[in-house]
Coordinates of C-alpha atoms in Angstrom, one line a residue:
Chain A
M194 CA 37.0 -15.9 16.3
T195 CA 33.2 -15.8 16.5
T196 CA 31.4 -12.9 14.8
I197 CA 28.9 -10.8 16.8
N198 CA 26.4 -8.6 14.9
L199 CA 25.4 -5.6 16.8
P200 CA 22.2 -3.5 16.6
T201 CA 22.5 0.2 16.0
I202 CA 21.8 1.1 19.6
M203 CA 24.8 -0.9 20.8
R204 CA 27.3 0.4 18.2
Q205 CA 28.0 3.5 20.3
H206 CA 30.2 1.2 22.5
T207 CA 32.3 -0.1 19.6
G208 CA 33.2 3.1 17.8
G209 CA 30.4 2.5 15.4
A210 CA 31.5 -1.0 14.3
K211 CA 28.5 -3.2 13.3
K212 CA 30.4 -6.5 13.5
I213 CA 33.0 -7.4 16.1
T214 CA 34.8 -10.7 16.7
A215 CA 35.8 -12.4 20.0
S216 CA 37.1 -15.8 21.1
G217 CA 35.5 -18.4 23.4
R218 CA 34.1 -21.9 23.5
T219 CA 30.6 -20.8 24.5
V220 CA 28.4 -17.8 24.0
G221 CA 29.1 -16.8 27.6
E222 CA 32.9 -17.0 27.1
V223 CA 32.6 -14.9 23.9
F224 CA 30.5 -12.3 25.8
S225 CA 33.2 -12.2 28.6
A226 CA 35.8 -11.5 25.9
V227 CA 33.6 -8.8 24.4
G228 CA 33.2 -7.3 27.9
H229 CA 37.0 -7.2 28.2
D230 CA 37.4 -5.3 24.9
Y231 CA 34.2 -3.2 25.2
P232 CA 33.3 -2.9 28.9
K233 CA 30.1 -0.8 28.4
L234 CA 28.8 -3.3 25.8
G235 CA 29.7 -6.2 28.1
E236 CA 27.4 -4.6 30.8
Q237 CA 24.5 -4.6 28.4
L238 CA 25.0 -8.2 27.5
T239 CA 25.0 -9.5 31.1
S240 CA 22.4 -9.2 33.8
P241 CA 23.5 -8.3 37.4
E242 CA 23.1 -12.0 38.3
G243 CA 25.5 -13.0 35.5
G244 CA 22.9 -14.3 33.1
L245 CA 21.3 -12.8 30.0
P246 CA 19.2 -9.6 30.5
V247 CA 15.5 -10.4 29.7
F248 CA 15.3 -7.6 27.2
V249 CA 18.2 -8.9 25.0
N250 CA 17.7 -11.7 22.6
V251 CA 20.8 -13.6 21.4
F252 CA 20.6 -15.7 18.2
L253 CA 23.3 -18.2 17.3
D254 CA 23.0 -18.3 13.5
D255 CA 19.1 -18.1 13.4
E256 CA 18.4 -19.9 16.7
D257 CA 17.5 -18.2 19.9
I258 CA 20.1 -19.4 22.5
R259 CA 17.3 -19.5 25.2
Y260 CA 16.1 -22.6 23.4
L261 CA 19.7 -24.0 23.0
D262 CA 21.9 -24.0 26.1
G263 CA 21.8 -20.3 26.9
L264 CA 25.2 -18.8 27.7
D265 CA 26.6 -22.3 27.8
T266 CA 25.8 -22.9 24.1
P267 CA 29.0 -23.9 22.3
V268 CA 30.3 -21.8 19.5
D269 CA 33.1 -22.2 17.0
E270 CA 35.0 -20.0 14.6
R271 CA 32.3 -20.0 12.0
S272 CA 29.5 -19.1 14.5
D273 CA 27.6 -16.0 13.9
I274 CA 25.9 -14.4 16.9
T275 CA 23.2 -11.7 16.4
I276 CA 22.1 -9.4 19.3
L277 CA 18.4 -8.5 18.8
P278 CA 17.0 -5.7 20.8
A279 CA 13.3 -4.9 21.1
V280 CA 12.5 -1.8 19.1
A281 CA 9.1 0.0 19.2
G282 CA 9.3 2.7 16.6
G283 CA 6.6 3.0 14.1
Chain B
M127 CA -14.6 -36.7 -42.6
A128 CA -17.0 -34.2 -41.2
M129 CA -18.2 -34.9 -37.6
T130 CA -21.2 -33.6 -35.8
Y131 CA -20.9 -32.1 -32.3
Q132 CA -22.4 -35.3 -30.8
E133 CA -19.8 -37.4 -32.6
M134 CA -17.0 -35.2 -31.4
V135 CA -18.2 -35.5 -27.8
A136 CA -18.6 -39.3 -28.2
A137 CA -15.0 -39.5 -29.6
A138 CA -13.7 -37.5 -26.6
R139 CA -15.6 -39.6 -24.1
A140 CA -14.0 -42.8 -25.5
E141 CA -10.6 -41.4 -24.7
I142 CA -11.1 -39.9 -21.2
T143 CA -12.3 -41.0 -17.8
E144 CA -15.8 -39.9 -16.7
I145 CA -16.9 -39.9 -13.1
D146 CA -20.3 -39.6 -11.6
T147 CA -21.5 -36.8 -9.3
A148 CA -21.1 -38.8 -6.1
T149 CA -17.5 -39.5 -7.0
L150 CA -16.8 -35.8 -7.6
E151 CA -18.4 -35.0 -4.2
S152 CA -16.1 -37.4 -2.5
R153 CA -13.1 -35.7 -4.1
L154 CA -13.9 -32.1 -3.1
V155 CA -11.7 -32.4 -0.1
D156 CA -8.8 -34.5 -1.4
G157 CA -6.9 -31.7 -3.2
T158 CA -8.4 -32.3 -6.6
A159 CA -8.5 -29.1 -8.7
I160 CA -12.2 -28.7 -9.6
I161 CA -12.6 -26.7 -12.9
D162 CA -15.9 -25.2 -13.9
C163 CA -15.5 -24.8 -17.7
R164 CA -18.9 -23.0 -18.3
E165 CA -19.2 -19.4 -19.2
A166 CA -18.9 -16.7 -16.5
D167 CA -22.7 -15.9 -16.5
E168 CA -23.5 -19.6 -15.9
Y169 CA -21.0 -19.8 -13.1
E170 CA -22.3 -16.7 -11.4
Q171 CA -25.7 -18.2 -11.0
G172 CA -24.4 -21.1 -9.0
A173 CA -21.4 -23.4 -8.9
I174 CA -19.9 -26.2 -6.9
R175 CA -18.2 -24.8 -3.9
G176 CA -14.5 -24.4 -4.3
A177 CA -14.6 -24.8 -8.1
R178 CA -12.5 -22.4 -10.1
L179 CA -13.9 -20.8 -13.3
I180 CA -11.9 -21.3 -16.5
P181 CA -14.4 -21.0 -19.4
R182 CA -13.9 -23.6 -22.1
G183 CA -12.5 -21.1 -24.6
L184 CA -9.8 -20.0 -22.1
L185 CA -8.9 -23.5 -20.9
E186 CA -6.0 -24.4 -23.1
P187 CA -4.3 -21.0 -23.1
N188 CA -4.6 -20.7 -19.3
I189 CA -4.3 -24.1 -17.8
T190 CA -0.5 -24.3 -17.7
M191 CA -0.3 -21.0 -15.8
Q192 CA -3.1 -21.9 -13.4
I193 CA -2.1 -25.5 -12.8
P194 CA 1.6 -25.9 -13.7
D195 CA 2.0 -29.4 -12.4
R196 CA 0.7 -31.8 -15.1
S197 CA 0.2 -34.6 -12.6
T198 CA -2.3 -32.6 -10.5
P199 CA -5.6 -34.4 -10.2
I200 CA -8.2 -32.4 -12.1
A201 CA -12.0 -32.8 -12.3
I202 CA -13.8 -30.7 -14.9
Y203 CA -17.5 -30.1 -15.2
C204 CA -19.9 -28.0 -17.3
A205 CA -23.7 -27.8 -17.5
A206 CA -24.4 -31.3 -18.9
G207 CA -21.0 -33.1 -19.3
M208 CA -20.4 -32.5 -23.0
R209 CA -18.2 -29.4 -23.0
S210 CA -16.3 -30.9 -20.0
A211 CA -15.6 -34.1 -22.0
L212 CA -14.1 -32.1 -24.8
A213 CA -12.2 -30.0 -22.2
A214 CA -10.8 -33.0 -20.5
K215 CA -9.7 -34.5 -23.8
A216 CA -8.0 -31.2 -24.7
I217 CA -5.9 -30.9 -21.6
Q218 CA -5.2 -34.6 -21.5
D219 CA -3.6 -34.0 -25.0
M220 CA -1.6 -31.2 -23.4
G221 CA 0.0 -33.8 -21.1
Y222 CA -2.2 -33.6 -18.0
T223 CA -2.2 -37.2 -16.7
N224 CA -4.9 -37.2 -14.1
V225 CA -8.0 -35.6 -15.6
V226 CA -11.6 -36.6 -15.3
S227 CA -14.9 -35.2 -16.6
M228 CA -18.1 -35.2 -14.5
A229 CA -20.9 -36.9 -16.4
G230 CA -24.3 -35.1 -16.2
G231 CA -22.7 -31.8 -15.3
F232 CA -23.9 -29.2 -12.9
G233 CA -27.5 -29.8 -14.0
R234 CA -27.4 -33.3 -12.6
W235 CA -25.5 -32.2 -9.5
K236 CA -28.1 -29.6 -8.6
A237 CA -31.0 -31.9 -9.4
E238 CA -29.6 -34.5 -7.0
G239 CA -29.7 -31.9 -4.2
R240 CA -25.9 -31.7 -3.8
E241 CA -24.4 -28.6 -2.2
W242 CA -23.7 -25.6 -4.4
S243 CA -23.4 -21.9 -3.8
E244 CA -23.6 -18.6 -5.7
P245 CA -19.9 -17.5 -5.9
V246 CA -19.3 -14.0 -4.7
T247 CA -18.8 -12.1 -7.9
L248 CA -17.2 -8.8 -8.6
T249 CA -18.9 -5.8 -10.3
K250 CA -17.8 -4.8 -13.7
E251 CA -15.8 -1.9 -12.2
Q252 CA -14.2 -4.2 -9.7
K253 CA -13.2 -6.8 -12.4
I254 CA -11.2 -4.0 -14.1
R255 CA -9.8 -2.5 -10.9
Y256 CA -8.6 -5.8 -9.5
S257 CA -7.8 -7.5 -12.8
R258 CA -4.0 -7.7 -11.9
H259 CA -5.0 -9.6 -8.7
T260 CA -7.6 -11.9 -10.3
L261 CA -5.1 -13.0 -13.0
L262 CA -3.0 -14.5 -10.2
P263 CA -4.1 -18.1 -9.7
E264 CA -3.4 -17.7 -5.9
V265 CA -5.9 -14.9 -5.8
G266 CA -8.5 -15.1 -8.5
E267 CA -12.0 -13.7 -8.1
A268 CA -12.7 -15.8 -5.0
G269 CA -9.5 -14.4 -3.3
Q270 CA -10.5 -10.9 -4.3
A271 CA -13.9 -11.5 -2.7
K272 CA -12.2 -12.6 0.5
L273 CA -10.2 -9.3 0.5
L274 CA -13.3 -7.3 0.0
D275 CA -15.0 -9.1 2.9
A276 CA -12.0 -8.7 5.2
K277 CA -11.8 -6.3 8.2
V278 CA -8.3 -5.1 9.2
L279 CA -7.4 -2.8 12.1
L280 CA -4.4 -0.6 11.7
I281 CA -2.9 0.6 14.9
G282 CA -1.4 4.0 14.0
A283 CA -1.7 6.1 10.9
G284 CA 2.0 7.0 11.1
G285 CA 5.2 5.7 9.4
L286 CA 4.3 2.0 9.3
G287 CA 0.5 2.6 9.2
S288 CA 0.7 4.9 6.1
P289 CA 2.1 2.4 3.5
A290 CA 0.2 -0.5 5.1
A291 CA -3.1 1.4 4.9
L292 CA -2.4 2.6 1.3
Y293 CA -1.6 -0.9 0.0
L294 CA -4.4 -2.6 1.9
A295 CA -6.9 -0.1 0.6
A296 CA -5.6 -0.4 -2.9
A297 CA -5.8 -4.1 -2.7
G298 CA -9.5 -3.8 -1.8
V299 CA -9.5 -4.9 1.8
G300 CA -13.2 -4.1 2.4
T301 CA -13.1 -2.6 5.9
L302 CA -10.1 -0.7 7.3
G303 CA -10.2 0.5 10.9
I304 CA -7.6 3.1 11.9
V305 CA -6.7 4.0 15.5
D306 CA -4.8 7.2 16.1
F307 CA -5.3 10.0 18.5
D308 CA -2.7 12.4 17.0
V309 CA -3.0 15.2 14.5
V310 CA -0.8 15.7 11.4
D311 CA 2.4 17.6 12.1
S312 CA 4.8 18.9 9.4
S313 CA 7.6 16.7 11.0
N314 CA 5.5 13.6 10.1
L315 CA 5.5 14.3 6.3
Q316 CA 9.0 13.0 5.7
R317 CA 7.6 9.4 6.1
Q318 CA 3.9 9.4 6.8
I319 CA 2.7 9.3 3.2
L320 CA -1.0 9.2 4.0
H321 CA -0.9 12.9 4.9
N322 CA 0.1 16.1 3.2
V323 CA 0.7 19.8 3.8
D324 CA -3.0 20.7 3.6
R325 CA -3.8 18.4 6.4
I326 CA -1.5 19.8 9.0
G327 CA -3.4 20.1 12.3
M328 CA -6.1 17.6 11.1
P329 CA -6.7 14.4 13.1
K330 CA -4.6 11.7 11.4
V331 CA -7.6 9.3 11.1
E332 CA -9.5 11.9 9.1
S333 CA -6.6 12.7 6.9
A334 CA -6.1 8.9 6.4
R335 CA -9.7 8.5 5.5
E336 CA -9.6 11.2 2.8
T337 CA -6.5 9.7 1.2
L338 CA -7.8 6.2 1.3
I339 CA -11.3 6.9 0.0
A340 CA -9.8 8.9 -2.9
L341 CA -7.6 5.9 -3.7
N342 CA -10.4 3.3 -3.5
P343 CA -14.0 4.1 -2.8
D344 CA -14.8 0.3 -2.3
V345 CA -13.1 0.5 1.1
K346 CA -15.1 1.3 4.2
I347 CA -13.0 3.4 6.7
R348 CA -13.7 3.3 10.4
M349 CA -12.0 6.0 12.3
H350 CA -11.0 5.5 15.9
N351 CA -9.8 8.9 16.9
T352 CA -8.7 7.8 20.4
R353 CA -5.8 6.5 22.4
L354 CA -5.8 2.7 22.7
S355 CA -6.2 1.8 26.4
A356 CA -7.1 -1.1 28.6
D357 CA -10.7 0.3 28.6
N358 CA -11.3 0.3 24.9
I359 CA -8.9 -2.1 23.2
I360 CA -11.1 -5.2 23.5
E361 CA -14.2 -3.4 22.1
I362 CA -12.2 -1.9 19.2
M363 CA -10.2 -5.0 18.2
S364 CA -13.1 -7.4 18.5
E365 CA -14.6 -5.8 15.3
Y366 CA -11.7 -7.0 13.1
D367 CA -10.2 -10.2 11.7
I368 CA -6.5 -9.0 11.7
V369 CA -4.5 -6.3 13.5
V370 CA -1.6 -4.5 11.8
D371 CA 0.6 -3.1 14.5
G372 CA 2.2 0.2 13.5
G373 CA 2.4 1.6 17.0
D374 CA 5.3 3.6 18.3
N375 CA 5.7 2.6 21.9
F376 CA 6.1 -0.5 24.1
P377 CA 3.0 -0.1 26.4
T378 CA 0.7 -0.2 23.3
R379 CA 2.5 -3.2 21.8
Y380 CA 2.1 -5.2 25.0
L381 CA -1.5 -4.1 25.3
I382 CA -2.2 -5.2 21.7
N383 CA -0.5 -8.6 22.4
D384 CA -2.6 -9.2 25.5
A385 CA -5.9 -8.3 23.7
S386 CA -5.0 -10.5 20.7
L387 CA -4.6 -13.4 23.1
H388 CA -8.1 -12.8 24.5
L389 CA -9.7 -12.4 21.1
E390 CA -7.5 -14.9 19.3
I391 CA -6.8 -12.4 16.4
P392 CA -3.5 -12.5 14.6
V393 CA -1.2 -9.4 14.9
V394 CA 1.0 -8.4 12.0
H395 CA 4.0 -6.8 13.8
G396 CA 6.4 -4.2 12.5
A397 CA 8.8 -2.0 14.3
I398 CA 11.6 0.3 13.2
F399 CA 14.6 2.1 14.6
R400 CA 16.8 4.5 12.5
F401 CA 17.9 2.2 9.7
E402 CA 16.7 -1.1 11.1
G403 CA 13.3 -2.8 10.9
Q404 CA 11.6 -5.9 12.2
A405 CA 8.5 -7.7 11.1
S406 CA 6.7 -10.9 12.2
V407 CA 3.2 -12.4 12.6
F408 CA 2.0 -13.2 16.1
N409 CA -0.8 -15.8 15.6
P410 CA -2.2 -16.5 19.1
Y411 CA -1.5 -20.0 20.4
E412 CA -0.4 -21.1 16.9
G413 CA 3.0 -19.5 17.3
P414 CA 4.9 -17.3 19.7
C415 CA 3.4 -14.1 21.0
Y416 CA 5.2 -10.7 21.4
R417 CA 6.0 -11.5 25.1
C418 CA 7.6 -14.9 24.1
L419 CA 10.1 -12.8 22.2
F420 CA 10.4 -9.8 24.4
P421 CA 9.3 -10.7 28.0
Q422 CA 10.1 -7.2 29.1
P423 CA 10.9 -4.0 27.2
P424 CA 14.4 -2.7 27.3
P425 CA 15.3 0.2 29.6
P426 CA 14.7 3.6 28.0
D427 CA 18.4 4.3 27.2
L428 CA 18.4 1.1 25.0
A429 CA 15.2 2.0 23.2
P430 CA 14.8 5.7 22.3
S431 CA 11.8 6.6 20.1
C432 CA 11.9 7.8 16.5
A433 CA 11.2 11.3 17.8
E434 CA 14.4 11.1 19.9
A435 CA 16.6 9.0 17.7
G436 CA 15.4 9.7 14.1
V437 CA 14.4 7.4 11.4
L438 CA 15.0 7.4 7.6
G439 CA 11.7 8.0 6.0
V440 CA 11.8 5.1 3.5
L441 CA 12.4 2.5 6.2
P442 CA 8.8 2.4 7.5
G443 CA 7.7 2.4 3.8
I444 CA 9.5 -0.9 3.4
V445 CA 8.5 -2.5 6.8
G446 CA 4.9 -1.2 6.5
S447 CA 4.6 -2.7 3.0
I448 CA 5.8 -6.1 4.4
E449 CA 3.1 -5.8 7.0
A450 CA 0.5 -5.2 4.3
M451 CA 1.8 -8.2 2.4
E452 CA 1.6 -10.5 5.5
A453 CA -2.0 -9.3 6.2
I454 CA -3.0 -10.1 2.7
K455 CA -1.4 -13.5 2.9
L456 CA -3.3 -14.2 6.1
I457 CA -6.6 -13.1 4.5
L458 CA -6.1 -15.3 1.4
G459 CA -4.5 -18.2 3.2
I460 CA -1.6 -18.3 0.8
G461 CA 2.2 -18.7 1.2
E462 CA 4.1 -18.9 4.4
P463 CA 3.3 -16.1 6.8
L464 CA 6.0 -14.9 9.2
V465 CA 4.6 -17.0 12.1
G466 CA 7.4 -18.2 14.3
K467 CA 9.9 -16.1 12.3
L468 CA 11.2 -12.6 12.7
L469 CA 12.3 -10.8 9.5
T470 CA 15.0 -8.2 10.2
Y471 CA 16.0 -5.6 7.7
D472 CA 19.1 -3.5 7.8
A473 CA 18.7 -0.7 5.3
L474 CA 22.4 0.4 5.3
E475 CA 23.7 -3.0 4.6
Q476 CA 20.6 -3.7 2.4
E477 CA 20.3 -7.0 4.3
F478 CA 17.3 -9.1 5.2
R479 CA 17.6 -12.0 7.7
Q480 CA 15.1 -14.4 9.2
L481 CA 15.4 -15.6 12.8
K482 CA 13.5 -18.5 14.2
L483 CA 11.1 -17.6 17.0
R484 CA 9.8 -20.2 19.4
R485 CA 6.7 -20.2 21.6
N486 CA 7.8 -20.1 25.2
P487 CA 5.9 -22.8 27.0
E488 CA 6.3 -20.8 30.2
C489 CA 5.3 -17.5 28.7
Q490 CA 3.3 -15.4 31.2
A491 CA 1.0 -14.2 28.5
C492 CA 0.3 -17.1 26.2
G493 CA 1.5 -20.1 28.2
D494 CA -2.1 -21.1 29.1
R495 CA -4.9 -20.6 26.5
E496 CA -7.6 -20.8 29.2
Q497 CA -5.8 -18.0 31.2
P498 CA -5.1 -15.1 28.9
P499 CA -3.4 -12.1 30.4
A500 CA -5.3 -9.5 32.3
I501 CA -6.0 -6.4 30.3
V502 CA -4.3 -3.6 32.2
E503 CA -2.7 -0.2 31.4
Y504 CA 1.0 -0.5 31.2
D505 CA 3.6 1.9 32.3
D506 CA 7.0 2.1 30.6
L507 CA 8.1 -1.1 32.4
C508 CA 5.3 -3.2 30.8
M509 CA 5.6 -5.9 33.5
P510 CA 3.3 -8.9 33.1
A511 CA 0.1 -8.2 35.0
G512 CA -1.1 -11.8 35.7
T513 CA -3.8 -13.7 33.9
V514 CA -7.6 -14.1 34.1
A515 CA -9.9 -17.0 33.2
R516 CA -11.0 -17.1 29.6
T517 CA -14.6 -16.0 29.4
S518 CA -15.4 -16.1 25.7

């Protein structure tokens, strides 16, 4: 199972859980599994066209998946995915 | 057997390597540590550029702290080459393996017309005030002089701007500009530590000025009691070396990014939400820009403001302090600034992480250095507005 670290703003869809786990061979498959378990969260992780929304950054360990293979980036059971939202507060 | 001073110098010279002035000049740029071992009053009247002052009497006690690596190439000079011969012998005896003394000293250097300068020196009061800085080899008096000469613009005198401004002023950053159009409100005081109860209703820039001047009268405060806009941002930012972003909304952050790409000024970025913080340094064209990371802001339901969602007061204290540290590192040219890295902080988990940021070669803002983004007023969508040819 791959671990997904969620920012505060998305935890409302997981009952407050900060870390969730899901299975899949790629980031995209993991997100599909997340969408199955947490439909509202799944909507925020996928654009209407099926890609990544431009305002969501996804890091596999410490690398931005936009510079890997995007949603096709392979993952394994030790992978750690971090969802990074833009925040503006000051 | 009693020895004269001349005999002592001759004995030292027999055991060390001496170089001439031309050789030292050729080594100024090769990483050799140049030590001026004269007294402070001699150094202040003129010294070789880049030399660090360690008076002869303080050399042995201080050298291992200042230059821990005993294989570092070191060149020592004094006024005529005698004290430096003794100094070179002394630290050679301490295990330094690559030490030379410059024959003829600064007197010959100057007489030969080689380049020298009057080091920026601190006043007596400043030497005491900044002594804990100047003790650090990475800062020293030369670094403190750089801080005193630096001009930093703080966007916002709020949660992030308060600790950043306090630490930059305390550190002796010589000119601090502060942009804020708001007035102090009692709901600010849970985190905005520049202000206090007596200042409620006062413009934040004025309140900030009073606090900072009381902390350090060395610092010149420039107040910009205005809302940053497409009409004024270039004029305001162009007066500064570094921008510290403590804004509280996306349109301002995109506007700062665009102006920084025009002016090629680094932006120290900080942002907070509830218990989470982010910090980075956006150094134009050297690393990614804000729009490389966030091409578009999130929809409002994914990004409520602190006023809507709350924030724990200590959080901006931590993130704003990190911003001050990054600004000081940029001014001094030390360490590894957060260029190409995003530091994230989770206060509840007490967890720091660093994520790698990359420059997007197709970024609509920084993709082409000759075509920086047009400076326009953004609405909440902050969509890219196209680019213009570089004029400056």
